[in-house]
Amino acid sequence: MAAPWKRSLVGRIDELVIDSPALSGNPLGDPAERPLWVYLPPGYDDEPDRRYPSVYVIQGYTGHVQMWWNRSPFRSPYPEAVDELFASSAHPPCIVVFVDAWTSYGGSQYVDSAGTGRYHTYLCEDVVPFVDARYRTIADPAHRGIQGKSSGGFGAMITPMLRPDLFGALATHAGDTLYELCYLSDFGPAARYLRSWDGSIEAWWDDFRRRVPFTNKADATLLGLYGVAACFSPDDAGRPVLPFDPRTGRPLPEVWDRWLRWDPVRMVPQHAEALRGLRGIWVDAGRSDEYFLDLGAEAFVGELAAIGVTDVRFELFDATHAAIEYRYPLSLAFLAERLSS
Amino acid sequence: MAAPWKRSLVGRIDELVIDSPALSGNPLGDPAERPLWVYLPPGYDDEPDRRYPSVYVIQGYTGHVQMWWNRSPFRSPYPEAVDELFASSAHPPCIVVFVDAWTSYGGSQYVDSAGTGRYHTYLCEDVVPFVDARYRTIADPAHRGIQGKSSGGFGAMITPMLRPDLFGALATHAGDTLYELCYLSDFGPAARYLRSWDGSIEAWWDDFRRRVPFTNKADATLLGLYGVAACFSPDDAGRPVLPFDPRTGRPLPEVWDRWLRWDPVRMVPQHAEALRGLRGIWVDAGRSDEYFLDLGAEAFVGELAAIGVTDVRFELFDATHAAIEYRYPLSLAFLAERLSS
Amino acid sequence: MAAPWKRSLVGRIDELVIDSPALSGNPLGDPAERPLWVYLPPGYDDEPDRRYPSVYVIQGYTGHVQMWWNRSPFRSPYPEAVDELFASSAHPPCIVVFVDAWTSYGGSQYVDSAGTGRYHTYLCEDVVPFVDARYRTIADPAHRGIQGKSSGGFGAMITPMLRPDLFGALATHAGDTLYELCYLSDFGPAARYLRSWDGSIEAWWDDFRRRVPFTNKADATLLGLYGVAACFSPDDAGRPVLPFDPRTGRPLPEVWDRWLRWDPVRMVPQHAEALRGLRGIWVDAGRSDEYFLDLGAEAFVGELAAIGVTDVRFELFDATHAAIEYRYPLSLAFLAERLSS
Amino acid sequence: MAAPWKRSLVGRIDELVIDSPALSGNPLGDPAERPLWVYLPPGYDDEPDRRYPSVYVIQGYTGHVQMWWNRSPFRSPYPEAVDELFASSAHPPCIVVFVDAWTSYGGSQYVDSAGTGRYHTYLCEDVVPFVDARYRTIADPAHRGIQGKSSGGFGAMITPMLRPDLFGALATHAGDTLYELCYLSDFGPAARYLRSWDGSIEAWWDDFRRRVPFTNKADATLLGLYGVAACFSPDDAGRPVLPFDPRTGRPLPEVWDRWLRWDPVRMVPQHAEALRGLRGIWVDAGRSDEYFLDLGAEAFVGELAAIGVTDVRFELFDATHAAIEYRYPLSLAFLAERLSS
């Protein structure tokens, strides 16, 4: 068994900082300067005229870019796996861009929101041009892809729908979709948890910030719903509005509809043209995903088929929602093929 | 600790059979002759002119009337508890009627349905007159109540809404309501289970009937959904139609709406007058109910309050959905008071 | 689907009462008069000279004989299944004896104990002769068997070891054995539960008897351990002594050894002669048994093999510890064959 | 909410490599050169004559030193928390030493073993002198402590027992002890898991190394038991011998006894003198620890009391075994006080 410590890469990673106009003055006061990591494959410096496809990697909820170096036992962190992938000549080399979209609520869902900030614009208008300007990418949607897991998988589904002029391929691992299963299933538990804070999510949030986070079993569920509410259903002042009655868990139709408008399985028919133009689509999820994202994946693939998109790499595998980061390199190899031809 | 075996009653139970016109020719070919048990309190035979309030008891899904004699360790079956209640003079005596509404799918939800039969009519038009004709009831809604648990709690909520001319008080223990939580939460698990039967609930049902039932962990969930679909959303031929895509668990709005029309929390505003006229309402549920019926209870009580009905006995207690039959005697005592004044 | 209600039997059941000398003056003051049910197969009365093998059925913890009539949805109670079995001529007919060994703690483990009473003696010296005297049994171990589930499976394993002069075949369904797995696994949870009663099992017991039983999630675990302690490790005054430190769950070797002496996997080598003489052994358990009794079954069968007993009908099936009463008729058919030849 | 990215420290961390004679030629062929991180508190360079207490930090199973920089949402990694602690002047400054004891099986339990290598000797004879030689420690047990979590908590309990000449204070967070609860509880699940590998842990291990690790739900349990067997019960050739029959989960007394000899609750009485000499003892665990290490902690504290050691900081808190790394700074502050006086 190989030594577990950090090893040197065959390619290299540039650790940059981008000062995002889109994030400037964001409602949470989060930094507009963001870390941005760019992986360059082996040989990048040796062939100064060669241009490369690029793949943007976005993270799950609560992720920030430095977590890519978190080390799990007996596994490689994704940056090392990327390097292993391209160290051999089995796959066409790509530039891989690690994007940070952390917020004070834990994430952004990669949308523009009065609750968190303009993260969709940041990704599309700030990050992509920044990378294209500094690296020898093939700056064309046919050669630009996006991948992610969980909330990052959601971002990887919706961003090419909204911006087919930018992204020509996507890979989603257990991406958020089919909200009646993945989100609504949490309304009951959340309402029960909120009994401890008199039904006030704001009271929970104040408490959460004042003590050691995640020491209450309610924290993960409530944070997820509160943060996604900030993304999908802020009020005029940018405050998150829950899509359910906090006392009973009963959906509030007018708020819940705002969420459903962001459900990829519902968005597919409205973005049929964009989706038909994609060069590669990878969809997978664990068969025991706690948020039923295997069923969401199935539904998403079904909607794609309904608009005539059947060239989809689809797989359900034996796993929950956790410890599935080993899937990233699999879809990266797929995207590298599709974006290189 | 008292001996656990059956003991003789102070009152008595008449075990009758009713031949129900309403159930004659029911679509499942289930018997139209049904067992009907009538509990008569101590002293009933001694005071031949005295008339009594009556309480109808209906069961949860998969229940049939003989299950009332199932014995749990260290607990009394409900008929014995009823007798204990009225053996003392602490509570005004009632006639208690144990109604059988079993079907080949396990239950009827106490509604009239092309999928199972006319169980609402059976209860209201056959059973009630049958009892009133044979026993010295006070045949008036002000002195007639209904109680039940789970699906029986659902029946206890809706029947007085639909027939305030018959029932003047109700008690629901963990009654089915707030369907987005209690039913929709099962769509994901059900879709996963159905993978083993190629997405066909009919294939599962055929299998279920041919082998030892409840030896597959899918059985309880699928039976519940299939049977309730028979009650709420049969097709023209009376076959159950699931309210979700069996491949993904995604709700099918047109079918799901048929279910929602039977959701007590949604029915309350339409039956405000009936509910305002009730003399007693008891609502309870276990705080850890697997179907979130504690939240459903809370929502039901909230809807009652919204129409001005605030004289409600409401309690959440520490329990799941199981082993809560000890609640029946508590609400019976309450109903006895309310129906005797 | 057949009607679910009680149906008339082809054979018949005599409901008797036995006044047991062995139980007279038992330490818990439980009745010495016990219900005893004897099932007589079809034709018993028609062939007044014919003698029959007999099978004694004993129950799991907290069982008493009337629970045999508890009805589960879509299943037959065991007495009806017995009757179905012998209604056809596919199996040699037997007399089936339903024995009651309930105690105030919920059970007896079918042993003689200063904590509960002399239930082994009651079974062997009172019940068996009582039946043989009244019915046309073949009063010989070659034609007398015993079966049970859980604690009843334990009783079915040990009783023929101790009394091969009485019992010549056994069937155990998920019988208690391999105590390091089935009992020791509960010490940790029990110690945690006991924090609510200041580490005092006696305080829990007092509480348990004063309120609605099984409304605290601690109840099932604590009752099981307390009751078995009454059977296996009473002190001189007959009070149950727990085999672990109630504050930490740490096994107390001197007490725990008393339990281990009653572990069937440990008893096998000491009763090799008795076991080698049996005419039929059936061992089964559910593969997901909460008490690991599938592994216990495997270990028991392994110990039998080690003493040369390999003619064992052994099966693990897909189930937990619950809802497996459908196994009784399977082993009864087996025992009927073995005891009739 | 503060930005989540790595921040610069007020003190500093030296990332060293130690070439350990003790680990040279270890049986697994793991590196003898190990990363070793030494945290120096603010002011260390400004006061060249000042000497400092030192605290050695050891990790849980599957940990290696680089994992200290794993970042969890909304929390600080321990090195940053250490720095925060000493950045204020509220606590006496210490040198904190992060030790790597990873093996190919995931861990070493900080013992000398023919199965994994001489990690106890490595820690005591190589690491400690290496640090004392290079940094201005107070090289005296009265000023040297050790802390750890889980397997690291075990190491923190036993190392001062064995080497009171080196370590004068300890802190254990959910440290492995009371093996009947923490280890034996896994024998049943492990035996069930091993059915998929024909009862062969070696077959599982081969499989584990050939595929993506931790994609089988058996992996975590089997790795833990296999690795600890390598530490506590290797055979003469150094191969791990499981302390239970892999077919049934039944403990094998002769092997199991080798484990029990390493159980801290059993070791206390034999090392009473060493323990009585300690200047600080911190014991804590989560009340819902999956391995019952809260009960183990309670038992350890009880054994300490039995030898007269009552100056113990003991706390049970509301948590499982996971996400409790926020406890390290709490005990570090305690150790800093005790080792500075």
Tab-separated table of C-alpha atoms in Angstrom, chain D:
chain	number	residue	atom	x	y	z
D	1	MET	CA	-18.854	34.577	9.801
D	2	ALA	CA	-15.127	34.541	9.162
D	3	ALA	CA	-13.661	33.499	5.816
D	4	PRO	CA	-13.097	29.762	5.786
D	5	TRP	CA	-9.705	29.628	4.120
D	6	LYS	CA	-6.385	28.918	5.650
D	7	ARG	CA	-5.114	31.782	7.662
D	8	SER	CA	-1.606	32.614	8.703
D	9	LEU	CA	-0.534	31.576	12.161
D	10	VAL	CA	0.749	33.761	14.962
D	11	GLY	CA	3.081	31.003	16.020
D	12	ARG	CA	4.577	28.652	13.457
D	13	ILE	CA	4.743	25.002	12.473
D	14	ASP	CA	7.986	23.351	11.494
D	15	GLU	CA	7.408	20.456	9.127
D	16	LEU	CA	10.217	18.023	9.798
D	17	VAL	CA	11.063	14.491	8.826
D	18	ILE	CA	12.321	11.972	11.348
D	19	ASP	CA	14.201	8.864	10.315
D	20	SER	CA	13.170	6.371	12.961
D	21	PRO	CA	15.511	3.552	13.924
D	22	ALA	CA	12.587	1.819	15.633
D	23	LEU	CA	10.584	1.722	12.435
D	24	SER	CA	13.488	0.645	10.291
D	25	GLY	CA	12.661	-2.738	8.779
D	26	ASN	CA	9.118	-2.735	10.093
D	27	PRO	CA	7.117	-5.790	9.015
D	28	LEU	CA	4.794	-3.914	6.663
D	29	GLY	CA	7.568	-2.171	4.785
D	30	ASP	CA	6.104	1.184	5.768
D	31	PRO	CA	8.427	4.187	5.651
D	32	ALA	CA	10.817	4.658	8.546
D	33	GLU	CA	11.038	8.296	7.567
D	34	ARG	CA	8.034	10.069	8.979
D	35	PRO	CA	6.678	13.546	8.832
D	36	LEU	CA	6.815	15.272	12.201
D	37	TRP	CA	5.240	18.639	12.787
D	38	VAL	CA	6.235	20.872	15.639
D	39	TYR	CA	4.131	23.846	16.574
D	40	LEU	CA	6.008	26.674	18.271
D	41	PRO	CA	3.939	29.221	20.151
D	42	PRO	CA	4.047	32.975	19.544
D	43	GLY	CA	7.169	34.487	21.085
D	44	TYR	CA	9.233	31.309	20.823
D	45	ASP	CA	11.821	33.022	18.672
D	46	ASP	CA	11.793	36.183	20.747
D	47	GLU	CA	12.837	34.556	23.991
D	48	PRO	CA	15.798	32.344	23.055
D	49	ASP	CA	16.368	31.156	26.604
D	50	ARG	CA	12.849	30.271	27.515
D	51	ARG	CA	11.914	26.610	27.702
D	52	TYR	CA	8.392	25.280	27.186
D	53	PRO	CA	6.247	22.339	28.178
D	54	SER	CA	5.456	20.004	25.296
D	55	VAL	CA	2.326	18.137	24.325
D	56	TYR	CA	2.404	15.221	21.896
D	57	VAL	CA	-0.676	14.735	19.770
D	58	ILE	CA	-1.507	11.350	18.328
D	59	GLN	CA	-4.303	10.439	15.954
D	60	GLY	CA	-7.223	8.097	15.632
D	61	TYR	CA	-7.273	5.014	13.470
D	62	THR	CA	-6.534	5.648	9.769
D	63	GLY	CA	-5.090	9.043	10.616
D	64	HIS	CA	-1.816	10.389	9.279
D	65	VAL	CA	-0.279	13.682	10.140
D	66	GLN	CA	-1.317	15.575	7.023
D	67	MET	CA	-4.958	15.003	7.866
D	68	TRP	CA	-4.607	17.644	10.555
D	69	TRP	CA	-5.115	20.157	7.777
D	70	ASN	CA	-8.420	18.638	6.655
D	71	ARG	CA	-10.956	21.414	6.805
D	72	SER	CA	-14.511	20.920	8.049
D	73	PRO	CA	-17.181	23.505	7.310
D	74	PHE	CA	-17.442	26.283	9.851
D	75	ARG	CA	-14.671	24.816	11.973
D	76	SER	CA	-10.944	25.385	12.297
D	77	PRO	CA	-8.448	22.588	11.787
D	78	TYR	CA	-6.646	21.734	14.986
D	79	PRO	CA	-3.347	23.462	14.099
D	80	GLU	CA	-5.217	26.726	13.683
D	81	ALA	CA	-7.094	26.133	16.907
D	82	VAL	CA	-3.813	25.492	18.704
D	83	ASP	CA	-2.538	28.782	17.392
D	84	GLU	CA	-5.698	30.614	18.462
D	85	LEU	CA	-5.311	29.132	21.916
D	86	PHE	CA	-1.776	30.409	22.352
D	87	ALA	CA	-2.253	33.642	20.416
D	88	SER	CA	-4.022	35.033	23.432
D	89	SER	CA	-2.090	35.067	26.647
D	90	ALA	CA	-4.856	33.235	28.481
D	91	HIS	CA	-2.976	29.938	28.489
D	92	PRO	CA	0.653	29.166	29.215
D	93	PRO	CA	2.390	28.468	25.898
D	94	CYS	CA	3.399	24.965	24.888
D	95	ILE	CA	5.233	23.251	22.103
D	96	VAL	CA	2.799	20.910	20.366
D	97	VAL	CA	4.156	17.916	18.493
D	98	PHE	CA	2.069	16.215	15.804
D	99	VAL	CA	3.209	12.619	15.473
D	100	ASP	CA	2.582	10.351	12.503
D	101	ALA	CA	1.938	6.679	13.263
D	102	TRP	CA	0.169	5.595	10.129
D	103	THR	CA	0.618	2.026	8.890
D	104	SER	CA	-0.520	0.117	5.838
D	105	TYR	CA	-3.369	-1.230	7.977
D	106	GLY	CA	-4.348	2.293	8.914
D	107	GLY	CA	-2.819	2.564	12.374
D	108	SER	CA	-0.526	1.228	15.036
D	109	GLN	CA	-2.329	1.645	18.373
D	110	TYR	CA	1.019	3.124	19.481
D	111	VAL	CA	2.275	-0.281	20.636
D	112	ASP	CA	5.219	-2.413	19.640
D	113	SER	CA	3.877	-5.251	17.562
D	114	ALA	CA	5.235	-7.998	15.341
D	115	GLY	CA	2.316	-7.213	13.068
D	116	THR	CA	2.916	-3.540	12.380
D	117	GLY	CA	6.171	-2.383	13.928
D	118	ARG	CA	7.579	-0.781	17.017
D	119	TYR	CA	5.483	2.320	17.252
D	120	HIS	CA	5.651	2.623	21.013
D	121	THR	CA	9.434	2.638	20.832
D	122	TYR	CA	9.316	5.019	17.889
D	123	LEU	CA	7.215	7.464	19.882
D	124	CYS	CA	9.151	7.191	23.121
D	125	GLU	CA	12.724	6.579	21.981
D	126	ASP	CA	12.862	8.303	18.638
D	127	VAL	CA	10.320	11.103	18.515
D	128	VAL	CA	10.621	12.474	22.030
D	129	PRO	CA	14.440	12.729	22.050
D	130	PHE	CA	14.356	14.133	18.514
D	131	VAL	CA	12.098	16.938	19.647
D	132	ASP	CA	13.945	17.581	22.887
D	133	ALA	CA	17.203	17.834	20.961
D	134	ARG	CA	15.913	20.406	18.508
D	135	TYR	CA	13.550	22.563	20.563
D	136	ARG	CA	13.639	24.284	23.889
D	137	THR	CA	11.342	21.884	25.688
D	138	ILE	CA	11.394	21.311	29.397
D	139	ALA	CA	12.599	17.763	28.972
D	140	ASP	CA	10.958	16.337	32.024
D	141	PRO	CA	7.793	14.229	32.500
D	142	ALA	CA	6.330	16.920	34.711
D	143	HIS	CA	6.246	19.140	31.676
D	144	ARG	CA	5.469	16.660	28.931
D	145	GLY	CA	1.958	15.526	28.060
D	146	ILE	CA	0.132	13.492	25.468
D	147	GLN	CA	-3.332	13.768	23.983
D	148	GLY	CA	-5.345	11.903	21.400
D	149	LYS	CA	-8.756	10.810	20.215
D	150	SER	CA	-10.117	7.310	19.625
D	151	SER	CA	-7.069	5.099	18.959
D	152	GLY	CA	-5.077	8.212	19.811
D	153	GLY	CA	-6.943	8.422	23.086
D	154	PHE	CA	-5.966	4.826	23.715
D	155	GLY	CA	-2.347	5.717	23.028
D	156	ALA	CA	-2.652	8.677	25.368
D	157	MET	CA	-3.929	6.385	28.139
D	158	ILE	CA	-1.362	3.633	27.843
D	159	THR	CA	1.821	5.506	26.997
D	160	PRO	CA	2.080	7.349	30.317
D	161	MET	CA	1.253	4.089	32.129
D	162	LEU	CA	4.167	2.415	30.407
D	163	ARG	CA	6.518	5.389	30.416
D	164	PRO	CA	5.839	7.601	33.421
D	165	ASP	CA	9.456	8.656	33.096
D	166	LEU	CA	8.464	10.451	29.886
D	167	PHE	CA	4.838	11.593	30.166
D	168	GLY	CA	3.338	13.369	33.139
D	169	ALA	CA	-0.135	14.215	31.883
D	170	LEU	CA	-2.662	12.826	29.451
D	171	ALA	CA	-5.883	13.681	27.687
D	172	THR	CA	-8.069	11.042	26.075
D	173	HIS	CA	-11.054	11.875	23.923
D	174	ALA	CA	-13.234	8.825	23.294
D	175	GLY	CA	-10.216	6.580	23.747
D	176	ASP	CA	-10.541	2.862	23.054
D	177	THR	CA	-11.284	0.957	26.231
D	178	LEU	CA	-13.745	-1.482	27.805
D	179	TYR	CA	-13.207	-3.868	24.945
D	180	GLU	CA	-16.270	-6.030	25.575
D	181	LEU	CA	-18.274	-3.027	24.468
D	182	CYS	CA	-16.069	-1.200	22.007
D	183	TYR	CA	-14.593	-4.138	20.108
D	184	LEU	CA	-16.705	-7.193	20.874
D	185	SER	CA	-19.819	-5.389	19.620
D	186	ASP	CA	-18.286	-5.511	16.166
D	187	PHE	CA	-17.687	-9.274	16.067
D	188	GLY	CA	-21.248	-10.083	15.029
D	189	PRO	CA	-21.436	-7.507	12.234
D	190	ALA	CA	-17.943	-8.512	11.105
D	191	ALA	CA	-18.858	-12.191	10.888
D	192	ARG	CA	-21.886	-11.289	8.817
D	193	TYR	CA	-19.830	-9.115	6.516
D	194	LEU	CA	-17.268	-11.874	6.073
D	195	ARG	CA	-19.903	-14.133	4.547
D	196	SER	CA	-19.195	-12.230	1.329
D	197	TRP	CA	-15.588	-13.354	1.456
D	198	ASP	CA	-16.201	-16.931	2.561
D	199	GLY	CA	-15.250	-16.125	6.106
D	200	SER	CA	-11.747	-15.061	5.121
D	201	ILE	CA	-10.508	-11.702	6.371
D	202	GLU	CA	-7.465	-12.154	4.131
D	203	ALA	CA	-9.744	-12.439	1.107
D	204	TRP	CA	-11.456	-9.234	2.168
D	205	TRP	CA	-8.118	-7.496	2.619
D	206	ASP	CA	-6.966	-8.519	-0.851
D	207	ASP	CA	-10.203	-7.261	-2.257
D	208	PHE	CA	-10.017	-4.015	-0.300
D	209	ARG	CA	-6.606	-3.210	-1.717
D	210	ARG	CA	-7.594	-3.961	-5.285
D	211	ARG	CA	-10.685	-1.774	-5.542
D	212	VAL	CA	-11.748	1.689	-4.419
D	213	PRO	CA	-11.548	1.416	-0.645
D	214	PHE	CA	-14.619	2.090	1.509
D	215	THR	CA	-17.038	1.374	-1.301
D	216	ASN	CA	-18.243	-1.680	0.589
D	217	LYS	CA	-20.072	-1.041	3.832
D	218	ALA	CA	-18.045	-3.842	5.416
D	219	ASP	CA	-14.782	-1.989	4.951
D	220	ALA	CA	-14.671	0.264	8.004
D	221	THR	CA	-15.554	-2.490	10.485
D	222	LEU	CA	-13.266	-5.097	8.979
D	223	LEU	CA	-10.342	-2.726	8.580
D	224	GLY	CA	-10.604	-1.695	12.207
D	225	LEU	CA	-10.635	-5.252	13.516
D	226	TYR	CA	-7.976	-6.500	11.132
D	227	GLY	CA	-5.663	-3.623	11.877
D	228	VAL	CA	-6.063	-3.854	15.621
D	229	ALA	CA	-5.466	-7.616	15.357
D	230	ALA	CA	-2.189	-6.765	13.660
D	231	CYS	CA	-1.335	-4.627	16.690
D	232	PHE	CA	-2.567	-6.880	19.510
D	233	SER	CA	-2.641	-10.443	18.201
D	234	PRO	CA	-0.269	-11.118	15.333
D	235	ASP	CA	0.878	-14.668	14.818
D	236	ASP	CA	4.555	-15.587	14.816
D	237	ALA	CA	4.872	-14.466	11.231
D	238	GLY	CA	3.299	-11.109	12.073
D	239	ARG	CA	-0.015	-11.850	10.391
D	240	PRO	CA	-3.127	-10.502	12.119
D	241	VAL	CA	-5.175	-13.155	13.919
D	242	LEU	CA	-8.792	-12.215	14.538
D	243	PRO	CA	-10.037	-12.643	18.113
D	244	PHE	CA	-13.210	-14.356	16.935
D	245	ASP	CA	-14.382	-17.196	14.755
D	246	PRO	CA	-14.982	-15.473	11.414
D	247	ARG	CA	-17.927	-17.765	10.685
D	248	THR	CA	-19.878	-17.051	13.879
D	249	GLY	CA	-18.313	-14.035	15.596
D	250	ARG	CA	-17.693	-16.138	18.676
D	251	PRO	CA	-14.727	-14.853	20.701
D	252	LEU	CA	-11.659	-17.070	20.706
D	253	PRO	CA	-10.532	-16.847	24.318
D	254	GLU	CA	-6.810	-17.274	23.796
D	255	VAL	CA	-6.649	-14.530	21.171
D	256	TRP	CA	-9.198	-12.318	22.840
D	257	ASP	CA	-7.166	-12.438	26.052
D	258	ARG	CA	-4.257	-10.910	24.170
D	259	TRP	CA	-6.522	-7.989	23.313
D	260	LEU	CA	-7.837	-7.681	26.850
D	261	ARG	CA	-4.309	-7.362	28.192
D	262	TRP	CA	-4.190	-4.068	26.265
D	263	ASP	CA	-7.474	-2.817	27.645
D	264	PRO	CA	-6.806	0.387	29.619
D	265	VAL	CA	-9.481	-0.415	32.199
D	266	ARG	CA	-7.607	-3.638	32.899
D	267	MET	CA	-4.176	-2.026	32.789
D	268	VAL	CA	-4.917	0.618	35.424
D	269	PRO	CA	-4.408	-1.574	38.503
D	270	GLN	CA	-1.081	-2.812	37.159
D	271	HIS	CA	0.197	0.702	36.607
D	272	ALA	CA	-1.179	2.337	39.702
D	273	GLU	CA	2.084	3.955	40.671
D	274	ALA	CA	2.589	5.532	37.280
D	275	LEU	CA	-0.955	6.854	37.200
D	276	ARG	CA	-0.777	8.266	40.708
D	277	GLY	CA	2.195	10.305	39.626
D	278	LEU	CA	0.473	12.089	36.768
D	279	ARG	CA	-0.074	15.820	37.040
D	280	GLY	CA	-3.118	15.976	34.842
D	281	ILE	CA	-5.717	13.555	33.484
D	282	TRP	CA	-8.507	14.560	31.094
D	283	VAL	CA	-11.091	12.001	30.064
D	284	ASP	CA	-14.086	12.708	27.867
D	285	ALA	CA	-16.369	11.087	25.288
D	286	GLY	CA	-19.641	11.644	23.501
D	287	ARG	CA	-22.692	10.238	25.218
D	288	SER	CA	-23.793	8.498	22.011
D	289	ASP	CA	-20.402	7.178	20.972
D	290	GLU	CA	-20.942	4.290	18.544
D	291	TYR	CA	-18.284	2.260	20.337
D	292	PHE	CA	-19.684	2.959	23.796
D	293	LEU	CA	-16.522	4.839	24.671
D	294	ASP	CA	-18.556	7.031	26.999
D	295	LEU	CA	-19.065	3.915	29.095
D	296	GLY	CA	-15.417	3.048	28.590
D	297	ALA	CA	-14.477	6.503	29.838
D	298	GLU	CA	-16.704	6.032	32.844
D	299	ALA	CA	-15.084	2.659	33.548
D	300	PHE	CA	-11.585	4.088	33.147
D	301	VAL	CA	-12.359	6.891	35.582
D	302	GLY	CA	-13.831	4.308	37.944
D	303	GLU	CA	-10.634	2.255	37.843
D	304	LEU	CA	-8.595	5.373	38.486
D	305	ALA	CA	-10.739	6.159	41.510
D	306	ALA	CA	-10.198	2.619	42.748
D	307	ILE	CA	-6.438	3.231	42.903
D	308	GLY	CA	-6.964	6.593	44.540
D	309	VAL	CA	-6.633	8.826	41.500
D	310	THR	CA	-9.532	11.232	41.734
D	311	ASP	CA	-8.064	14.453	40.401
D	312	VAL	CA	-9.485	13.738	36.971
D	313	ARG	CA	-11.196	16.125	34.612
D	314	PHE	CA	-14.061	14.002	33.340
D	315	GLU	CA	-16.853	14.992	31.006
D	316	LEU	CA	-19.454	13.267	28.878
D	317	PHE	CA	-20.900	15.489	26.212
D	318	ASP	CA	-23.634	15.262	23.625
D	319	ALA	CA	-22.032	13.692	20.551
D	320	THR	CA	-21.269	10.499	18.711
D	321	HIS	CA	-17.738	9.348	17.883
D	322	ALA	CA	-17.595	11.697	14.895
D	323	ALA	CA	-16.913	15.414	14.580
D	324	ILE	CA	-15.473	15.772	18.065
D	325	GLU	CA	-12.093	17.154	17.105
D	326	TYR	CA	-13.219	20.427	18.661
D	327	ARG	CA	-12.424	18.776	21.990
D	328	TYR	CA	-8.655	18.795	21.413
D	329	PRO	CA	-8.177	22.498	22.171
D	330	LEU	CA	-10.159	22.128	25.379
D	331	SER	CA	-7.882	19.464	26.749
D	332	LEU	CA	-4.802	21.211	25.385
D	333	ALA	CA	-5.643	24.250	27.485
D	334	PHE	CA	-5.999	21.953	30.476
D	335	LEU	CA	-2.706	20.206	29.803
D	336	ALA	CA	-0.962	23.523	29.246
D	337	GLU	CA	-2.021	24.625	32.731
D	338	ARG	CA	-1.038	21.416	34.416
D	339	LEU	CA	2.323	21.112	32.684
D	340	SER	CA	3.293	24.719	33.300
D	341	SER	CA	2.953	24.891	37.022
